[in-house]
Coordinates of C-alpha atoms and ligand atoms in Angstrom, one line a residue:
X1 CA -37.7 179.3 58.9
X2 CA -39.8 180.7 55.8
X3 CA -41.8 176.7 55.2
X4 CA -42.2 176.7 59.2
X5 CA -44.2 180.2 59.1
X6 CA -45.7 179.0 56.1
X7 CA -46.9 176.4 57.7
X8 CA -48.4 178.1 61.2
X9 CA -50.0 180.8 58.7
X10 CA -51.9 177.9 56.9
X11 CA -53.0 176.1 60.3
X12 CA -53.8 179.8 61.6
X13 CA -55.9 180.1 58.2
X14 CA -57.8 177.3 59.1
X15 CA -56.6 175.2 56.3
X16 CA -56.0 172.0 57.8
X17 CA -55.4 169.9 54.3
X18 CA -51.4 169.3 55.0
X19 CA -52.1 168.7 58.5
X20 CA -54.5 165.7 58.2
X21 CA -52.4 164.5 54.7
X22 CA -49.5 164.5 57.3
X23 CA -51.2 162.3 59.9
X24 CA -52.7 160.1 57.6
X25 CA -49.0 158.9 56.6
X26 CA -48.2 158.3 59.7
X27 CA -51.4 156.4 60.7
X28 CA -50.8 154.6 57.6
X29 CA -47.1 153.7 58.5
X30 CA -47.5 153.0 61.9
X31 CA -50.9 150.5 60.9
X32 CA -49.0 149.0 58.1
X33 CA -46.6 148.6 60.3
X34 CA -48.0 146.6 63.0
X35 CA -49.9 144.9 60.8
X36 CA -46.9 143.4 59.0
X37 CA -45.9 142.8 62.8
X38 CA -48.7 140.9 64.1
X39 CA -48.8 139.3 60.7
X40 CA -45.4 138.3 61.0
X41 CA -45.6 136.9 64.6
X42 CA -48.8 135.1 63.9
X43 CA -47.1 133.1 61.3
X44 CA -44.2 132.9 62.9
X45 CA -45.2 131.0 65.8
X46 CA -48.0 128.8 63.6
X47 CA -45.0 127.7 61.4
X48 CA -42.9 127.2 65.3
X49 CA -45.7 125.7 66.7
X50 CA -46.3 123.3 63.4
X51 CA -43.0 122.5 62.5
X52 CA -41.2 122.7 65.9
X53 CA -43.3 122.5 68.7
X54 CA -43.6 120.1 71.2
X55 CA -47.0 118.8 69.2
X56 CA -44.9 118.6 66.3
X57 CA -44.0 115.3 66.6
X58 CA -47.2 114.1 66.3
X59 CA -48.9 113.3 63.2
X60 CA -52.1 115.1 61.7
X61 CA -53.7 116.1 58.9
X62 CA -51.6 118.6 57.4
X63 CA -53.9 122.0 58.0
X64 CA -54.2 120.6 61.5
X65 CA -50.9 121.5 62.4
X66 CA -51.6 125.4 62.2
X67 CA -55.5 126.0 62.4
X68 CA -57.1 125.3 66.2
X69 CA -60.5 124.4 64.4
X70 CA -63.4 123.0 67.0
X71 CA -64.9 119.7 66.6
X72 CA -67.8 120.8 64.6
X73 CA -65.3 120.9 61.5
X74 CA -65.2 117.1 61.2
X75 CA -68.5 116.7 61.9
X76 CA -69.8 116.9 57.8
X77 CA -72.5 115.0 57.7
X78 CA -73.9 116.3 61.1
X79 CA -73.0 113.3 63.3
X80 CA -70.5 111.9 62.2
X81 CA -66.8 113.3 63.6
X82 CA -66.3 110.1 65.7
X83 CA -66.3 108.4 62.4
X84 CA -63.6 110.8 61.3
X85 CA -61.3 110.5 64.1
X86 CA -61.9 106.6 63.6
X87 CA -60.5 107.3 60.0
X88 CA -57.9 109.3 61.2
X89 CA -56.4 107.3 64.2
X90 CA -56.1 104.4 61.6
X91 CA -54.1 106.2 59.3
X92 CA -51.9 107.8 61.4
X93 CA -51.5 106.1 64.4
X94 CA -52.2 105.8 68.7
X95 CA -51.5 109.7 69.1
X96 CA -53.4 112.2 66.4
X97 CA -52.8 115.9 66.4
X98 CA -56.2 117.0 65.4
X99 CA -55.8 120.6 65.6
X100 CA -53.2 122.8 66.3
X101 CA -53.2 122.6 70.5
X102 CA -55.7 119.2 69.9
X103 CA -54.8 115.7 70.2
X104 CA -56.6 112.6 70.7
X105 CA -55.0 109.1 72.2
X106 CA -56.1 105.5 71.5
X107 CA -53.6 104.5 73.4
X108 CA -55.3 102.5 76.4
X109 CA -52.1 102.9 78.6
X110 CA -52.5 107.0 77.8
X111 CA -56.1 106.9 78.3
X112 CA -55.8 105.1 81.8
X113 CA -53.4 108.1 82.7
X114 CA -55.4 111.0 81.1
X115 CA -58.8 109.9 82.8
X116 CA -57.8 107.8 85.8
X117 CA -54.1 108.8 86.8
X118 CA -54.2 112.2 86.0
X119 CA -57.7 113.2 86.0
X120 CA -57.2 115.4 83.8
X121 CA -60.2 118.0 84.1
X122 CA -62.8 118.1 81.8
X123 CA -62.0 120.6 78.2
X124 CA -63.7 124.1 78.1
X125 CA -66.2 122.6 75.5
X126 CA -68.1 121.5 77.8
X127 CA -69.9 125.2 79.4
X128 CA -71.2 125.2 76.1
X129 CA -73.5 123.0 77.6
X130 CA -74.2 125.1 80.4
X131 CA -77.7 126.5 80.6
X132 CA -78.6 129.8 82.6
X133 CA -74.8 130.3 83.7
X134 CA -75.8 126.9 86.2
X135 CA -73.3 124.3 85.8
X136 CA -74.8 120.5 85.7
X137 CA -72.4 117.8 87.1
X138 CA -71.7 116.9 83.7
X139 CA -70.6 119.9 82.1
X140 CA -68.8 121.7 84.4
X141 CA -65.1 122.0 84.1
X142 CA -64.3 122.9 87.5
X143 CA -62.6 120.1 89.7
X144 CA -64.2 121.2 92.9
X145 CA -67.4 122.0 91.8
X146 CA -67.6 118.7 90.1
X147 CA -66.8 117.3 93.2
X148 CA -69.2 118.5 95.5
X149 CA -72.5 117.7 93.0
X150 CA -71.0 114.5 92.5
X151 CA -70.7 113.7 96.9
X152 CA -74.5 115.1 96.7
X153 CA -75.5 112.6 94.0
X154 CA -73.8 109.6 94.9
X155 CA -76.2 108.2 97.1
X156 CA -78.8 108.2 94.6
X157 CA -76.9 105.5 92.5
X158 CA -75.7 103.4 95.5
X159 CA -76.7 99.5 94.5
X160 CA -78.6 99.4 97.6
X161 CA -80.3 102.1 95.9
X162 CA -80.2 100.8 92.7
X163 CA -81.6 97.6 93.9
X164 CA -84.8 99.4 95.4
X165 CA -85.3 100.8 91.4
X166 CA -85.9 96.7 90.5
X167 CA -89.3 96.9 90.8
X168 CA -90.0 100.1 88.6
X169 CA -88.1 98.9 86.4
X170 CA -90.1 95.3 86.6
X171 CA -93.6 96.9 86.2
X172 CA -92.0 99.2 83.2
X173 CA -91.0 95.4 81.3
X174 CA -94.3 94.4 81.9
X175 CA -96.0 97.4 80.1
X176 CA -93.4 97.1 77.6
X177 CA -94.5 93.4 77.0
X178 CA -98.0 94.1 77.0
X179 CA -97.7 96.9 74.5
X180 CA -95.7 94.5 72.1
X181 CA -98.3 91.6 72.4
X182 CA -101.1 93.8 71.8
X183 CA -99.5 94.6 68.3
X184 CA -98.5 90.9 67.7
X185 CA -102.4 89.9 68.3
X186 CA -103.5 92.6 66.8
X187 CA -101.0 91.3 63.3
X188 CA -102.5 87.9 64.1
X189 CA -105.9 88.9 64.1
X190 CA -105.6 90.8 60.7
X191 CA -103.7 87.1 59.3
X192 CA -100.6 88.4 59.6
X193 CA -97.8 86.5 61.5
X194 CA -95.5 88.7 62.9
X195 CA -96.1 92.2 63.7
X196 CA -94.1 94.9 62.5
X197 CA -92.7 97.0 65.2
X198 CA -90.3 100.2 65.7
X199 CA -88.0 98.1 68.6
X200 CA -85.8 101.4 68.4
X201 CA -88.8 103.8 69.6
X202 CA -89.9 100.9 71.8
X203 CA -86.7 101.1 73.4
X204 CA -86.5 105.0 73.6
X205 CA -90.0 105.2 75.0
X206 CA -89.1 102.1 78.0
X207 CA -86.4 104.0 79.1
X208 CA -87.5 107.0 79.3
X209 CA -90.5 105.9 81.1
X210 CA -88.0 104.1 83.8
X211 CA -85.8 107.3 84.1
X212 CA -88.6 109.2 84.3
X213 CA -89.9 107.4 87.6
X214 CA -86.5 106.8 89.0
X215 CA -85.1 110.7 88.9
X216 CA -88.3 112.3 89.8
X217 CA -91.2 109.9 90.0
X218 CA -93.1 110.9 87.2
X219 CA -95.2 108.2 85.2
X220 CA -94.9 109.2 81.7
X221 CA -96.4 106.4 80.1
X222 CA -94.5 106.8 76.8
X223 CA -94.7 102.6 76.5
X224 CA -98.2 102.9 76.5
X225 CA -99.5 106.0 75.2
X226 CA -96.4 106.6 73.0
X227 CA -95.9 110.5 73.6
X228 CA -95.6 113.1 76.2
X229 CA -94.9 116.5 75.3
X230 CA -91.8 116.9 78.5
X231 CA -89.7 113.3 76.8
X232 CA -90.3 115.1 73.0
X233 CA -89.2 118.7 74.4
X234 CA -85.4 117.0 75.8
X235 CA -85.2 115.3 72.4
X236 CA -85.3 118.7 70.3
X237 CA -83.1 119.8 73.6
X238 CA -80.9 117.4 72.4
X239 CA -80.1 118.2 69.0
X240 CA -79.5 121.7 69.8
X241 CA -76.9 120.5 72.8
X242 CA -75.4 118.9 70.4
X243 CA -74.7 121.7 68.0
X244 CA -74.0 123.7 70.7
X245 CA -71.1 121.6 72.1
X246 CA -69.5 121.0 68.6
X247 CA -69.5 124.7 67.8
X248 CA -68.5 126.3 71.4
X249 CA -67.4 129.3 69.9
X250 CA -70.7 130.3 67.9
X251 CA -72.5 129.1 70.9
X252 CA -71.0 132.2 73.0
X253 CA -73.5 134.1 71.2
X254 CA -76.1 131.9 71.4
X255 CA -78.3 132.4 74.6
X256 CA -78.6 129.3 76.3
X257 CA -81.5 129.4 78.4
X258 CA -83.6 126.2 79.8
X259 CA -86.7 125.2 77.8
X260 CA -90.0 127.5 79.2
X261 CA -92.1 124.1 79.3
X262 CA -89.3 122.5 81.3
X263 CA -89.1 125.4 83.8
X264 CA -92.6 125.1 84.2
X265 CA -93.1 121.3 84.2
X266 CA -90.0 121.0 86.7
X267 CA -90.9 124.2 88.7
X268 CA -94.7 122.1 89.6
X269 CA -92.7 118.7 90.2
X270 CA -90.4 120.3 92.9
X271 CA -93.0 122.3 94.3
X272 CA -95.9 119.4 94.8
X273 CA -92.9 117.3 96.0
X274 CA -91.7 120.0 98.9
X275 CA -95.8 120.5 99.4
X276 CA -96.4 117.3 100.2
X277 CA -93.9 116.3 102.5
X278 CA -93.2 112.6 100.1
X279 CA -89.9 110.9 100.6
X280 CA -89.5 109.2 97.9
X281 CA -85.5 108.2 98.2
X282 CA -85.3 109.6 94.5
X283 CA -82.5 111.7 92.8
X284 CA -85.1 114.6 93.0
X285 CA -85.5 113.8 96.7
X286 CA -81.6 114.0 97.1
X287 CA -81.6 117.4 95.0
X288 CA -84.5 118.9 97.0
X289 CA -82.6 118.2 100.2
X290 CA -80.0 120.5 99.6
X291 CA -82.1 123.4 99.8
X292 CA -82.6 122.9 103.8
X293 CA -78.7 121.9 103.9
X294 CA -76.3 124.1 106.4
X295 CA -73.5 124.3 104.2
X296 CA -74.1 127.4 102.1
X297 CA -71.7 125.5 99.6
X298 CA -74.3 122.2 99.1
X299 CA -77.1 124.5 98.9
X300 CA -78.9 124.4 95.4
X301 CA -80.5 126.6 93.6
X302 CA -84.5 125.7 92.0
X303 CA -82.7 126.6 88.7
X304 CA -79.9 124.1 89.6
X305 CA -82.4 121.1 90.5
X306 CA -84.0 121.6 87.4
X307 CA -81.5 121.2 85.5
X308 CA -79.2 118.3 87.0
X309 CA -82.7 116.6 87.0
X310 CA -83.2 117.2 83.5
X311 CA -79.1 116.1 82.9
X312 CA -80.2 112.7 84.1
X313 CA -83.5 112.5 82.0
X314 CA -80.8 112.8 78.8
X315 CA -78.4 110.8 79.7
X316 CA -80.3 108.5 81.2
X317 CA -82.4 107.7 78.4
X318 CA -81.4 107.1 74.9
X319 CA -77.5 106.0 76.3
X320 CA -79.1 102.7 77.8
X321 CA -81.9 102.4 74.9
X322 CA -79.7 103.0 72.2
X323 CA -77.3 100.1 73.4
X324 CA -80.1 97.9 73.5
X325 CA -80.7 98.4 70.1
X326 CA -77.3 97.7 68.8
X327 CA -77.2 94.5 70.8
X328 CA -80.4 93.3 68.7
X329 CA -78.9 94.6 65.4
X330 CA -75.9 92.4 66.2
X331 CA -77.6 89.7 67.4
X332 CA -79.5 89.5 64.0
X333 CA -76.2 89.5 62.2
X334 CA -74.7 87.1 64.2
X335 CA -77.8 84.3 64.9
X336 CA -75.4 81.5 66.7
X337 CA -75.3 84.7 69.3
X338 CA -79.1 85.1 69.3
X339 CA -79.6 81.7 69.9
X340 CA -76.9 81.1 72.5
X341 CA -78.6 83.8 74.4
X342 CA -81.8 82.4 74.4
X343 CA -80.5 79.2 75.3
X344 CA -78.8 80.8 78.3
X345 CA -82.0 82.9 79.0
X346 CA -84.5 79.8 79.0
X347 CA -82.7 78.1 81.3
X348 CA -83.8 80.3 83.7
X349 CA -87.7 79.0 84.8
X350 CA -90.4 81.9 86.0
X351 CA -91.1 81.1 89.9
X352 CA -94.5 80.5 90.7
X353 CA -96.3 83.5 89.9
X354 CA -93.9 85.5 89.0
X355 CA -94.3 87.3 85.3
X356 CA -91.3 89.1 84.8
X357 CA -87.2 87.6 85.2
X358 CA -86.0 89.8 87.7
X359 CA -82.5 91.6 88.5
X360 CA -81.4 88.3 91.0
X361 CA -82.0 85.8 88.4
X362 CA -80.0 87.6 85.6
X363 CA -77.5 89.7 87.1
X364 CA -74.9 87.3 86.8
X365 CA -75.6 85.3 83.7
X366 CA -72.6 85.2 81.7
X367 CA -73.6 85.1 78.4
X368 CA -75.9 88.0 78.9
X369 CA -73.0 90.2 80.1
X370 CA -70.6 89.1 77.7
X371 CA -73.1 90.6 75.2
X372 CA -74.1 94.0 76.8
X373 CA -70.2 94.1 77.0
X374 CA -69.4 93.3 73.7
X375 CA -72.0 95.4 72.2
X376 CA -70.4 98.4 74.2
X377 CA -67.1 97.4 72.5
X378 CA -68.7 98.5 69.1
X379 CA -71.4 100.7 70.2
X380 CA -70.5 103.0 73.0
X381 CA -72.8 105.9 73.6
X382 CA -70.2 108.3 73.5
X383 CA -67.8 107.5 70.4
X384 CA -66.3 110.7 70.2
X385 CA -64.4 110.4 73.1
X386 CA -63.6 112.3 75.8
X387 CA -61.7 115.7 76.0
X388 CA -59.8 116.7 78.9
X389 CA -57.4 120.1 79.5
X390 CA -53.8 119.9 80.4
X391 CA -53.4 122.5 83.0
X392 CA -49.7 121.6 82.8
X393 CA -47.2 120.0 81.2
X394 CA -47.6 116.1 81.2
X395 CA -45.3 113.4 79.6
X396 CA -47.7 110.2 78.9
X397 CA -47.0 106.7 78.9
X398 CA -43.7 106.2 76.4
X399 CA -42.1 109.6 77.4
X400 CA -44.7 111.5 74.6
X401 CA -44.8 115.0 76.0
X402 CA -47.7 117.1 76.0
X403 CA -47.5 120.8 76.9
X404 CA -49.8 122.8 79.2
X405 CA -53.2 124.3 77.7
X406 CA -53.3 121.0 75.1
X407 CA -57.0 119.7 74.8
X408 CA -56.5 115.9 75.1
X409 CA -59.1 113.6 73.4
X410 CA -59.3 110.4 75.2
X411 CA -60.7 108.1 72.5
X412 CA -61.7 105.1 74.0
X413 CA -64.1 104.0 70.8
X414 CA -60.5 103.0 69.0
X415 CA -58.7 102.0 71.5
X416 CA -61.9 99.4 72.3
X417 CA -61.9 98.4 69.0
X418 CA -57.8 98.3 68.1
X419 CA -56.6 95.0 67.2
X420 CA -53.2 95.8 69.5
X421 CA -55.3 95.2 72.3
X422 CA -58.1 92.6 71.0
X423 CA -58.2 89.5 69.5
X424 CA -60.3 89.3 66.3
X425 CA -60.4 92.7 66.8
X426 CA -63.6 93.4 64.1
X427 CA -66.1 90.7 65.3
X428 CA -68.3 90.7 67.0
X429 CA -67.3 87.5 70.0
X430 CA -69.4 87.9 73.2
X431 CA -67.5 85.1 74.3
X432 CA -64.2 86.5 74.5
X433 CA -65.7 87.9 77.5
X434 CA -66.2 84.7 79.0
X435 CA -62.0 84.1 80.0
X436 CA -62.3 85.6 83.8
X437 CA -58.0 86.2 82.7
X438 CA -58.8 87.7 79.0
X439 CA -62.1 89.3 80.2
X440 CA -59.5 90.8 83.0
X441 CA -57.0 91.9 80.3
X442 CA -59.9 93.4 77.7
X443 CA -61.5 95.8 80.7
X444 CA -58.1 97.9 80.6
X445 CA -58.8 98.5 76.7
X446 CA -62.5 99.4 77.4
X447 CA -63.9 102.5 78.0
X448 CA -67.9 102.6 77.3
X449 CA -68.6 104.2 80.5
X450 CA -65.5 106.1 80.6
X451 CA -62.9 106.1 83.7
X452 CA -61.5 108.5 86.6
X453 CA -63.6 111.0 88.4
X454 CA -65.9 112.1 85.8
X455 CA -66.8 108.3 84.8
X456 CA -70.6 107.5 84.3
X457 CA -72.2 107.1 87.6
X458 CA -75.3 105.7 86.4
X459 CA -73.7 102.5 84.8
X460 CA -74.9 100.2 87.3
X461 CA -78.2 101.7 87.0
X462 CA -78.1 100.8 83.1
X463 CA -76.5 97.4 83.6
X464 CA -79.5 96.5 85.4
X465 CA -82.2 97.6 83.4
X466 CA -80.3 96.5 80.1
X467 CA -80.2 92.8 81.6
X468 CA -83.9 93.0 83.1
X469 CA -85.1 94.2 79.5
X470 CA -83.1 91.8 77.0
X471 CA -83.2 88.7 79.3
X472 CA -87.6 89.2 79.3
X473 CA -88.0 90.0 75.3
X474 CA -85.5 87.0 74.8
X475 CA -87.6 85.3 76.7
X476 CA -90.8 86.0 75.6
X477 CA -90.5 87.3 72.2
X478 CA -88.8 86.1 69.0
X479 CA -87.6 88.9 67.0
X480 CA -86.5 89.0 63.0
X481 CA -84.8 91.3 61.0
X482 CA -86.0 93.4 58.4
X483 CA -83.5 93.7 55.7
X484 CA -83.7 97.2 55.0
X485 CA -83.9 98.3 58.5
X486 CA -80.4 96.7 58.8
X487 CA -78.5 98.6 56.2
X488 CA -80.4 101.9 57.2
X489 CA -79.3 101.1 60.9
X490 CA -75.3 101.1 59.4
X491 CA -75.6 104.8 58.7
X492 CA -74.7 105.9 62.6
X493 CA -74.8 109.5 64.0
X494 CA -73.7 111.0 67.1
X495 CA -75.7 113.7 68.7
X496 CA -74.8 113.7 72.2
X497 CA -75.4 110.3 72.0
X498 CA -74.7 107.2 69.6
X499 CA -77.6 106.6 67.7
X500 CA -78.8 106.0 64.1
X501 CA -79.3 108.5 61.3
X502 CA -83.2 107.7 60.9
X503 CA -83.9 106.7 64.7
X504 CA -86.1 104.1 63.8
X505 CA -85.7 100.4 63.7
X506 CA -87.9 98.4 62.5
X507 CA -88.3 94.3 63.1
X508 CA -90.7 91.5 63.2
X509 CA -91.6 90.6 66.3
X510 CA -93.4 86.8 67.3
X511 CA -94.4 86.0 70.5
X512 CA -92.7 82.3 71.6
X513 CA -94.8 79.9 73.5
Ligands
LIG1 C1 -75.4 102.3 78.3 C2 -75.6 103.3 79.1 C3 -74.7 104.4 79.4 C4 -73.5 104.7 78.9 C5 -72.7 103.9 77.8 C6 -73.0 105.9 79.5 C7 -71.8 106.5 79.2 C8 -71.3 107.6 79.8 C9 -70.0 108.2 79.6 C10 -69.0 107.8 78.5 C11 -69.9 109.3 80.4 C12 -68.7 110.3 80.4 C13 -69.0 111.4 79.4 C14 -67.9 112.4 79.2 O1 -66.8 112.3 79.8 O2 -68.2 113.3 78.5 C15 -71.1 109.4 81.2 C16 -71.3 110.3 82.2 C17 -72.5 110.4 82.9 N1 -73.5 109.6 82.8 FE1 -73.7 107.9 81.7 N2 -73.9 106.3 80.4 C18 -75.0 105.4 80.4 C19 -76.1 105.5 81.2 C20 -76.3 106.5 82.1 C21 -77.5 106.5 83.0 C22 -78.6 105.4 83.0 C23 -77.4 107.6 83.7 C24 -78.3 108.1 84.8 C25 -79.3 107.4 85.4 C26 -76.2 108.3 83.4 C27 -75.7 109.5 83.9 C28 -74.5 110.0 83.6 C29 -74.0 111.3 84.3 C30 -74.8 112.1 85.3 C31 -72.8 111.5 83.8 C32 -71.8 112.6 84.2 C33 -71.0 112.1 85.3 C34 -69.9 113.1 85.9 O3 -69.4 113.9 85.1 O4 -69.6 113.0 87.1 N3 -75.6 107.5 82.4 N4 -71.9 108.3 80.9

C-alpha cells in the first residue's frame, strides 16, 4: 500500500522518470518480441517454402530457393540474363526454379500448355512498361483488356492487309539499294573495291522507315538521310524500357511518363490525320476510329493512340532488322548457305521493268524460309522468354505441379535450341527445314514469335519484309565479312530486343552484275 502511494505522489509530483522507464520495458519486450516473431515466421516459411514446398522439387541455384529476386539480378553485364538462364537450364535441367516463387520451362510440351493451352496471363512485370497509367496491348496483364485492343488491331495485320503494305515496302528496298550503291561507287571512284558499310544501321534505319509508313504514314527517310530525331528519341525509350522491365520494383518509383517530343510529334500526326479527312487503311487509321466508336468500352483515349502507335514503332523495328542481321552473320560463317541462297534467289528473273523482287515471287521460296527460320532458331528477338502468372494451381505436362501466384518463364530460346528436340542441335542447317514431316515436327519446339493469345501479331508483317529485303541484297549485292565485326557481333545483348553489344555491323559490300 506504502510503494503504491509512493508511486501516485511521484506521478502527482510530476516526476514521470519511473513511468516512462516502465513503458519503455514493455515497448522493448513487446517489439523484441514480435520481432523475434516475424523473424521467426519469415524463416520459417522460406526454409518450408525452400526445402518443402511444392517448388522444392525443382532445381535452382541454391539462394534461389529462398530470395524472390527480379530479373535484373542476372542481368550483370546489362543485357545479358537470357544468357544466364541459357547457362542455367543446361545445368540443371527442362524445369529451373529461378527464384523463390520463379520458374522457367524449356520444356516444349510445357511451353505449348503455359502459352497456348492454358494461356496463362501475362506476369505483373510487364506494367512496368506501362506509361501514363495507359496500358499498350503488349504490356497489359489483364486478359480482357488484352482482348479488346487485340479485336481493334487485328484488322490492321490481316494478309489482305499485309499484302496492300508490298509496295511500301518495295519503294523502301529500292532506297535501300540506292543508298548502298551510292557508297559502293562512291568506294569505286576513290579505287577502292568494296565499300565499307554499317549493314546493321542499314537495317535499323529500312525498317524503321517501313514501320514508320505502315503504322502512321510517316516518311522518315532514315535510309536516305540517316537520322530523324522521333526513330533516335524510341531508341533512348528503349534502353530505359528495358531497365524499367528488369527492375519492376525500383520502377514503382520511377515516373513513367511518355517522351514530351513524342506527345508532341504524335499529338500533330493524329490531329492533321482527323483534319484532313485521309483514309489511309493504316494501324493509326484503325486507332483513330475508335474515338467515333459507340461502345464506350472500344473508345480510346489520344493518350492511348499515342502510345499503342508508338508500341508498334518498337517492336516493329529493330525485332525484324535485328534478324536480318543475324541471318547475314550466319550466312558469312556458313558460305555453302550464302551461296545456296543465292543460287535459289537468281533463279528468280526480274519481269520486264520491274526493279525490285517482289512478295509473289519470293514468298514461297524454300530456301529463303528455311533460313529466316533457322536464324530465328538461334536468334530470336526475345531470348529471355516469356513470363506468364499462375492464377491457380496448374500440374504441367509429366504431372510437375505448379502452385497458384508462381511466375512461369516460358523459355522458348532453349527449348529451340535443345538437342531433345533437334537434330544437330548447335548448327546452323537451314535445310532441316526443308522435310515438310521434320519441318512439321521442329515448329512444336519453336517459339520465335511466341504462341497462344498474346503471340506476335505482326509476324506475317515481318516475314514479308524479311524475304522482300534479303531476297533483293542477295540479288543484287555481294556482301563480305569483316573479321573483326564478327567476333564483336558474338558479344549479344538483350534490351527489349536481341541485338549486339556495339550495334554496329560492319561488312564489305560489292555490287554483282
Ligand atoms: C522478326 C520479327 C519479330 C519477332 C521475332 C517478334 C517476336 C515477338 C514476340 C516473341 C512477342 C511476344 C512477346 C512477349 O510475350 O513478351 C511479340 C509480341 C508482339 N509483337 Fe512481335 N516480333 C517481330 C516483329 C513484329 C512486328 C513487325 C510488329 C508490328 C508491326 C510486332 C508487333 C508485336 C506486338 C504488338 C506484340 C504484342 C502482341 C500482344 O501482346 O498481343 N512484332 N513479338
Amino acid at each position: 500500500m506504502s510503494t503504491l502511494l509512493n508511486r501516485l505522489q511521484e506521478l502527482v509530483a510530476g516526476s514521470t522518470v519511473p513511468y516512462l522507464s516502465f513503458n519503455r520495458d514493455v515497448v522493448d519486450k513487446v517489439g523484441k518480441t514480435t520481432g523475434l516473431l516475424v523473424a521467426t515466421y519469415v524463416i520459417t516459411t522460406r526454409i518450408y517454402s525452400a526445402f518443402f514446398g511444392p517448388l522444392s522439387k525443382y532445381p535452382g541455384p541454391f539462394l534461389a530457393k529462398f530470395v524472390n529476386w527480379g530479373d535484373g539480378h542476372y542481368d550483370s553485364p546489362a543485357g545479358t540474363r537470357f544468357e544466364k538462364l541459357i547457362k542455367l537450364h543446361k545445368k540443371y535441367g527442362h524445369i529451373v526454379r529461378i527464384a523463390r516463387k520463379q520458374i522457367s520451362v524449356s520444356d516444349k510440351d510445357m511451353i505449348q500448355q503455359i502459352l497456348v493451352k492454358d494461356d496463362l496471363p501475362k506476369a505483373y512485370n510487364y506494367e512496368a512498361y506501362q506509361l501514363d497509367g495507359h496500358p499498350t496491348m503488349f504490356d497489359t496483364t489483364d486478359k480482357e483488356f488484352h482482348k479488346s485492343r487485340r479485336r481493334i488491331l487485328s484488322p490492321a495485320f490481316s494478309l489482305r492487309y499485309i499484302g496492300s503494305m508490298e509496295p511500301l515496302m518495295r519503294s523502301t528496298t529500292t532506297h535501300l539499294e540506292v543508298a548502298l550503291s551510292k557508297s559502293i561507287n562512291e568506294a569505286n571512284a576513290e579505287g577502292r573495291e568494296y565499300a565499307e558499310i554499317d549493314l546493321w544501321m542499314m537495317l535499323q534505319h529500312y525498317a524503321i522507315d517501313i514501320i514508320g509508313l505502315a503504322a502512321f504514314g510517316t516518311e522518315f527517310n532514315m535510309v536516305t538521310t540517316g537520322h530523324h530525331p522521333l526513330p533516335e528519341v524510341i531508341t533512348d525509350r528503349l534502353k530505359f524500357t528495358s531497365f524499367i522491365g528488369l527492375h519492376p520494383k525500383i520502377s514503382k518509383w520511377i515516373p513513367k511518363k511518355q517522351h514530351p517530343f513524342l506527345v508532341t510529334f504524335m499529338k500533330d500526326v493524329i490531329q492533321n490525320r482527323i483534319d484532313s479527312g485521309e483514309k489511309r487503311q493504316d494501324i493509326l487509321d484503325f486507332l483513330i476510329g475508335t474515338l467515333y466508336t459507340k461502345s464506350e468500352d472500344d473508345r480510346l483515349q489520344i493518350e492511348d493512340i499515342i502510345n499503342e502507335v508508338v508500341l508498334f514503332l518498337i517492336a516493329g523495328s529493330e525485332t525484324t532488322s535485328n534478324t536480318m542481321g543475324f541471318l547475314f552473320m550466319e550466312m558469312f560463317k556458313n558460305p555453302h548457305v550464302y551461296e545456296e541462297l543465292r543460287n535459289e534467289i537468281d533463279a528468280i528473273e526480274m519481269e520486264e521493268g520491274q526493279t525490285v523482287l517482289n512478295n509473289s515471287q519470293v514468298k514461297s521460296l524454300p530456301y529463303l524460309n528455311a533460313v529466316i527460320e533457322e536464324t530465328l532458331r538461334f536468334h530470336p528477338a526475345n531470348p529471355g522468354g516469356a513470363p506468364r502468372r499462375t492464377v491457380s494451381d496448374i500440374t504441367l505436362v509429366g504431372n510437375h505441379f505448379v502452385p497458384k501466384n508462381t511466375t512461369v518463364i516460358a523459355m522458348g530460346m532453349v527449348a529451340q535450341t535443345h538437342p531433345d528436340y533437334w537434330e544437330e542441335a548447335d548448327r546452323f542447317m537451314p535445310e532441316r527445314w526443308l522435310d515438310p514431316v521434320k519441318a512439321k515436327e521442329y515448329a512444336m519446339a519453336w517459339f520465335p514469335f511466341s504462341a497462344g493469345s498474346r503471340n506476335c501479331i505482326g509476324k506475317a508483317f515481318s516475314l514479308q519484309e524479311m524475304r522482300i529485303c534479303v531476297a533483293n541484297l542477295v540479288k543484287k549485292f555481294e556482301f563480305l565479312p569483316i573479321e573483326s565485326s564478327m567476333e564483336d557481333a558474338k558479344d549479344r545483348r538483350q534490351f527489349v530486343t536481341l541485338g549486339i553489344a556495339k550495334n554496329t555491323f560492319k561488312v564489305r559490300a560489292v555490287l554483282r552484275t
